Amino acid sequence: MKQISILSFLLLLVNVLAFGQHDPKALKDWQDQKYSMFIHFGVYSELGGVWKGKPSYRNVSEQIQAHAGIYSDEYEGVAKTFNPTKWNPDSIVSLAKKAGMRSIVITSKHHDGFCMFKTNTTDFNIVDFTPYGKDVLKELSEACKRGGLRFALYFSLIDWHFPQASPISGSNSDYITPEHFELNKKQITELLTNYGPVSELWFDMGSQSAEESRELRDLVHKLQPDCMIGSRIGNDMGDFNVMGDNQEPDYVIGVPWQSPASFFDETWGYRSFQKRGKEEDKIREKLKSLIQVTSRGGNFLLNIGPKGDGTVVDFERDVLLSIGKWLEKNGEAIYGTDPDPFHIAFKWGSLTSRSNKIYLHLLSAPENGQIVLPGLTGKIKNVSVLGEGLRPKYSQNATGVKITVPAGLDIAKEYKVIAIEFVNGFKVPPANIVVDAVKPLVLNSHNAFKHFSSSGIDYSNRYQSTVKESWSLSPVKNETLTPVVYFTENEKEKSIDLEINGKVSVVALKGGDSEELKNDPGAISWGPLYQSGSYYSGPGGVHGNLKDVDVSKPWPGDQGVVWQKRADWKNNETYEVKADRNTATYLLQEITADKDQPFLVRITSGDAVTVSLNGQILDEHNNPFKVKMMEDVILLPLKQGKNQLIVKFYNGFQKCSTIGIATDVKQVIYHKTLKPLSVQKGRYYPVSWKLHDPLSPHTTLGLPNVRLELK
C-alpha cells in the first residue's frame, strides 16, 4: 500500500487544477449586491409538503419525493398537473426590487430532476411535460432585464429522475456517474447560452471528482466569464463560499461569501401547513440576519417558496416589503459597504463601514444610552441617524469616540442606524496586537488571527479551512529586527506570500539552513494507544473536550464509553480500521517528557485528520484528491510532565480508516533569514502570510509547523 504526503499530491496536480481568478471588478460588483432573492419553485410546490392527504414532516418540502417515498411514475403524475397560471415574473421582479434585493436566484432544476426550462436533454421539463407549457426561466430572465435586476440560477448536481444517476441516498452527496456528469454539462451549457447574462450559478449537492469540478468550473467561465460560481460545485472550485443553510458566522472569512437563508428552518419549498408566527417577529429576525451577514462581509440570499399556482405566500411578501421599507431609509449602510472594522463584539448591535463612514446598526438599546468605540481616531464631520433627521451628541478623545443615543429613539420598534462621517477617513486598533517585548518574538498559527473559508470535496465532506493568518506587531522601542522563518519537511516546497508592513514577498520554504531539534528522545516516554469511536462525523471539528481526558471515564460525554486500550497496537505501525462513510475514530496517547521540548511525529491518516496536543489543535485538513493514505509530520511542543496527543481520523469515502502515529522521524528543522525590518515605537506593523498560488482561494494553509521569529 503506497503512502503519499498530501503536499506531494497537491504539487503533482496543481498545474492541472490551477484556479482561474475572475476579473476583480466583476467579483466586487457581485459582493456589493449584499441582498438577493432566492426562489425554490418546482413540481414540489404543487404538493405543498403534503402527500396523499398527509403532511410530510420529514425533511424539507422540496425533497418530498425522496422523504415521502413517492414513486417516480407517481411524481411524474404530479408534474403533469403542474400549471402555475398565476406565476407573474414581472410581479416577482417588482417584489424583489421593493424588498431592496439586487438579484434573483431561481431553481432551474432541483434534486427531483424536473427542469424549469426548455431543455433538449429530457422531456421532464415545464415546457414539454406540463399544461403550463412555458419556459419559466425565460420569462423571469426577461423580466429581470426589464426591471434592472441581475438574473441567477440554482442547479442541483444530483438528479433523481435520470436513470444513470446514483440511487437516492440520505446524504445529499450522491456520486455523480460519468453519464450523469455529461447530462449536467449539457444542461448547464443550455442555461448559460439561452437565458442571457447569469450573474451566479448556485450549485448544490452531489459528489464529483476534482477533475469534474474543475471541468464544470471551466465550462461556466468559458460560456460566461463573469458568472460567479458557488462553492457547492465541490472540490474548492467555487468563486465564492456558500455557508451552511441559515448560518451567520461570527468569525472573519477571508474570501467572498454568501449566507443562504430560508424563511423557516423546516423548509425552502412551499409548505402549506407551515406555522408562520407573527409577521413582526419574522421581519426583525430576517432584517437582523441581513445586517449581521453584511457586517461580517457577506451577501445575504433570502428564499421564498411560491405556491403551486405561482403566487407568493402573503406572509413572505409582506415581510419582504417591510424589509424593503427599512432599506429605503438605511440602504446606504448595507449596499456596497465594507465589513465591521472593529474586531470586538458590541452588545448593542453590528457595524458596517466605508472609507469615510462607519454605520452603527442598533439592534438593541445600548447600556445607559451610550455607545463607546474604543481606539477610533479620525476627524468627525457629522453624526446622524439615517432617515430620522436626528444628530446625536458625541465626544472624542485619545481613548476613542462616545456617542449618546438620542432620547426617544425607539429601537424596540425598528432597528436604527447611526452614521459617523469623517473628514478624511478613520482608523481603529488592528486585530491581534502582539507586543514586541521579549526576544525572539514568535509568530505562528497558535497566536495568529485567522481568516477562514470552507474547504471540501462535497456537501458532506467540508470543513472550516484557514486561508490566511495575521498579526499586528507593536514595538516597545525603535530598533531593527531580523525575521527568520522556520519550517519542517511537512512544509518544504510550499511557498508563502509573507506581508510585513505592507510589503509582500514570496518566501519559498526550501533551502536555507538545517539544524537538529533540541530534544532528547531517550527522555520521552510513549504510553499505550487508546481508541475511541466510531462516531458519525464530518472532516472538521471534534466530538468532545480534548484537554485532560481521563481514559477510564466515558467520552465524549457522560453517555459515551471509556477509551479502549489497544495493547496490540504500537507506534511506527499503520492500521486499517473498518469504517462507515462519514465517521471518525480517535487515537489517544500519553507522552511523558522530562522537560519542555519539541518533537516531530508522523501521522498517517485517510480522508481527513485533526491533530491535537494538550487540548490545542495543531493541524486539520481533508484529503482533497481522495488518495489512499496521507502523511503529515507534526511538531509537538511537549511540556514537562504528562502530555496528551489525540488524533481524529476521519473516513469519508473508503471502507477502512487508515491510522498511525510514528516517532521514527528525523528530528530536523529548517530556517531562512529574511531582510531586516526597522520598526518604531508607537506604530503598528501588520504581518500576515498566505499560500502563494494556492490550489484555490479556499485551500487551507497547511503550515502547522511554520513560525516566524523576530530577533
XYZ file of C-alpha atoms in Angstrom, residues 422-691:
270
model
C -15.218 61.543 8.782
C -13.353 64.339 7.024
C -10.531 62.162 5.770
C -11.018 58.568 6.820
C -10.667 56.827 10.180
C -8.558 54.255 11.970
C -9.351 51.607 14.552
C -6.964 49.428 16.545
C -5.882 46.433 14.459
C -6.697 42.846 15.321
C -4.330 40.624 17.252
C -1.820 43.140 18.600
C 1.418 41.391 19.533
C 3.762 43.407 21.744
C 7.424 43.088 20.855
C 8.658 42.865 24.445
C 10.508 39.546 24.540
C 13.091 38.351 22.033
C 12.740 36.443 19.933
C 9.120 37.328 19.218
C 7.496 34.201 17.793
C 4.590 34.390 15.334
C 2.870 31.117 14.491
C -0.545 29.588 13.925
C -1.186 29.384 17.676
C -1.090 33.157 18.241
C -2.399 34.187 14.811
C -5.624 35.939 13.879
C -7.242 33.525 11.440
C -9.088 34.248 8.221
C -11.348 31.360 7.266
C -13.103 29.782 4.328
C -14.809 26.431 3.834
C -12.935 23.686 2.037
C -14.221 20.331 0.906
C -14.980 17.766 -1.727
C -18.772 17.823 -1.486
C -21.644 18.857 0.778
C -20.940 16.149 3.362
C -17.154 16.456 3.281
C -16.272 20.055 4.048
C -14.678 21.824 6.973
C -13.568 25.266 8.113
C -10.272 25.955 6.382
C -7.735 28.640 7.310
C -6.654 30.702 4.295
C -4.653 33.447 5.999
C -3.026 34.191 9.351
C -2.140 37.660 10.608
C -0.634 39.629 13.482
C -0.167 43.324 14.344
C 3.312 43.955 15.680
C 3.592 46.661 18.358
C 7.284 47.546 19.051
C 8.321 48.702 22.511
C 11.276 50.677 21.113
C 12.913 51.845 17.905
C 15.065 49.032 16.572
C 15.928 46.788 13.644
C 14.500 43.264 13.727
C 15.739 40.261 11.796
C 12.936 37.918 10.651
C 13.808 34.214 10.486
C 11.272 31.705 9.135
C 11.357 28.117 10.440
C 9.736 25.098 8.787
C 9.893 21.306 8.617
C 9.743 18.586 5.990
C 5.980 18.911 6.202
C 6.054 22.366 4.581
C 9.061 22.025 2.284
C 8.398 23.009 -1.341
C 5.482 25.246 -0.399
C 5.722 28.999 -0.921
C 4.010 31.718 1.082
C 3.152 35.331 0.428
C 4.641 36.973 3.509
C 3.422 40.519 4.102
C 5.344 42.711 6.539
C 4.308 46.346 6.917
C 2.537 46.422 3.559
C 5.325 44.808 1.555
C 4.686 41.329 0.169
C 7.482 38.928 -0.635
C 7.268 35.353 -1.863
C 9.139 33.070 0.520
C 9.921 29.581 -0.753
C 10.042 27.082 2.085
C 13.060 25.246 0.797
C 16.810 25.581 1.040
C 18.150 27.575 3.962
C 19.955 26.010 6.883
C 19.007 22.902 8.830
C 19.524 22.081 12.461
C 18.770 19.250 14.851
C 15.862 19.888 17.177
C 16.892 20.480 20.742
C 15.228 17.453 22.268
C 16.167 14.222 23.990
C 14.185 11.306 22.516
C 15.577 8.995 25.167
C 13.980 11.066 27.903
C 10.498 10.882 26.315
C 8.161 8.065 27.314
C 5.350 6.960 24.958
C 2.350 5.417 26.656
C -0.097 2.855 25.221
C -2.522 3.713 22.419
C -6.213 4.136 23.238
C -9.046 4.203 20.711
C -12.489 5.810 20.820
C -15.184 5.619 18.175
C -16.612 5.209 15.604
C -18.682 8.430 15.542
C -20.840 9.992 12.841
C -18.772 12.949 11.683
C -17.594 15.423 9.121
C -13.915 16.034 8.295
C -13.543 19.015 10.638
C -14.194 19.594 14.312
C -14.124 17.162 17.210
C -16.735 15.388 19.312
C -15.715 16.407 22.807
C -13.203 18.026 25.107
C -9.609 17.196 24.152
C -7.899 18.535 27.260
C -7.024 16.375 30.273
C -9.023 13.397 29.056
C -9.437 10.547 31.554
C -9.322 7.319 29.528
C -11.172 5.461 32.295
C -14.238 7.699 32.023
C -16.926 7.936 29.312
C -16.080 10.172 26.354
C -17.067 12.434 24.623
C -19.706 12.897 27.318
C -21.407 11.097 30.168
C -23.344 8.981 27.671
C -20.191 7.902 25.862
C -17.926 4.928 26.533
C -14.480 4.627 28.076
C -11.459 4.565 25.810
C -10.387 1.141 24.578
C -6.758 0.263 25.297
C -5.150 -1.244 22.187
C -2.335 -3.304 23.662
C -1.724 -4.881 20.248
C -1.065 -1.505 18.608
C 2.196 0.374 18.748
C 3.952 3.388 17.300
C 5.628 3.274 13.886
C 2.926 0.966 12.502
C -0.188 1.764 10.496
C -3.551 0.067 10.919
C -6.753 -0.165 8.948
C -9.967 0.039 10.929
C -13.264 -0.846 9.283
C -15.303 2.339 8.960
C -18.573 3.541 7.512
C -18.712 6.673 5.393
C -18.743 9.965 7.260
C -17.402 8.541 10.503
C -14.385 9.191 12.698
C -12.250 7.298 15.176
C -9.805 8.752 17.699
C -6.406 7.687 18.985
C -5.089 8.948 22.319
C -1.529 8.582 23.536
C 0.043 9.970 26.678
C 3.597 11.252 26.304
C 5.789 11.995 29.293
C 8.783 14.337 28.889
C 11.431 15.237 31.435
C 11.456 18.834 30.220
C 9.793 21.215 27.763
C 10.957 20.209 24.289
C 9.771 19.984 20.667
C 9.370 16.622 18.975
C 8.378 15.678 15.422
C 5.908 12.838 14.822
C 4.397 11.432 11.658
C 0.636 10.934 11.437
C -0.740 8.532 8.822
C -4.419 9.078 8.002
C -7.123 8.621 5.398
C -9.753 11.135 4.314
C -9.131 13.832 6.928
C -7.175 14.341 10.120
C -7.268 16.579 13.194
C -4.186 16.556 15.429
C -4.235 18.000 18.945
C -1.813 18.170 21.856
C -2.985 19.032 25.365
C -6.299 20.276 24.019
C -4.821 22.565 21.362
C -5.440 21.698 17.710
C -2.139 21.720 15.824
C -3.308 20.714 12.355
C -6.514 19.901 10.492
C -7.133 19.188 6.829
C -9.011 16.920 4.471
C -7.898 14.677 1.602
C -8.669 16.779 -1.499
C -7.877 14.099 -4.058
C -9.033 11.002 -2.178
C -5.604 9.346 -2.075
C -5.444 6.105 -0.108
C -3.152 7.363 2.660
C -1.794 10.729 3.772
C 1.226 11.514 5.905
C 1.799 14.628 7.998
C 4.882 15.497 10.027
C 3.746 17.487 13.066
C 5.907 19.371 15.560
C 4.665 18.632 19.075
C 5.528 21.318 21.672
C 5.858 18.896 24.572
C 5.756 20.302 28.070
C 7.489 18.839 31.083
C 5.439 16.025 32.560
C 2.403 14.363 31.020
C 1.116 15.320 27.561
C -1.892 14.017 25.652
C -1.773 13.550 21.906
C -5.259 12.983 20.478
C -5.763 12.432 16.762
C -9.104 12.285 14.967
C -9.071 10.073 11.863
C -11.979 10.721 9.508
C -13.337 8.391 6.848
C -15.441 9.933 4.108
C -15.267 7.614 1.118
C -13.386 4.427 1.923
C -14.261 1.171 3.673
C -11.434 1.460 6.166
C -9.897 4.292 8.140
C -6.096 4.353 7.965
C -4.454 5.329 11.255
C -0.981 5.508 12.714
C 1.368 7.548 14.913
C 5.103 7.273 14.201
C 8.008 8.531 16.287
C 10.852 7.425 13.991
C 11.034 10.847 12.361
C 14.258 12.703 11.625
C 14.329 15.483 14.200
C 15.397 18.303 11.858
C 14.043 21.813 11.323
C 14.968 24.306 8.609
C 15.260 28.084 8.718
C 15.821 31.015 6.378
C 16.876 34.526 7.355
C 14.935 37.332 5.666
C 15.568 41.030 5.125
C 15.834 43.166 8.298
C 12.877 45.291 9.386
C 13.227 48.713 11.019
C 10.437 49.484 13.480
C 9.436 52.455 15.612
C 7.760 52.535 18.986
C 4.122 53.624 18.932
C 3.351 52.284 15.459
C 1.648 49.089 14.298
C 3.283 46.799 11.768
C 0.913 44.323 10.094
C 2.315 40.860 9.415
C 0.500 38.068 7.569
C 1.027 35.031 5.430
C -1.000 33.005 2.997
C -0.194 30.404 0.379
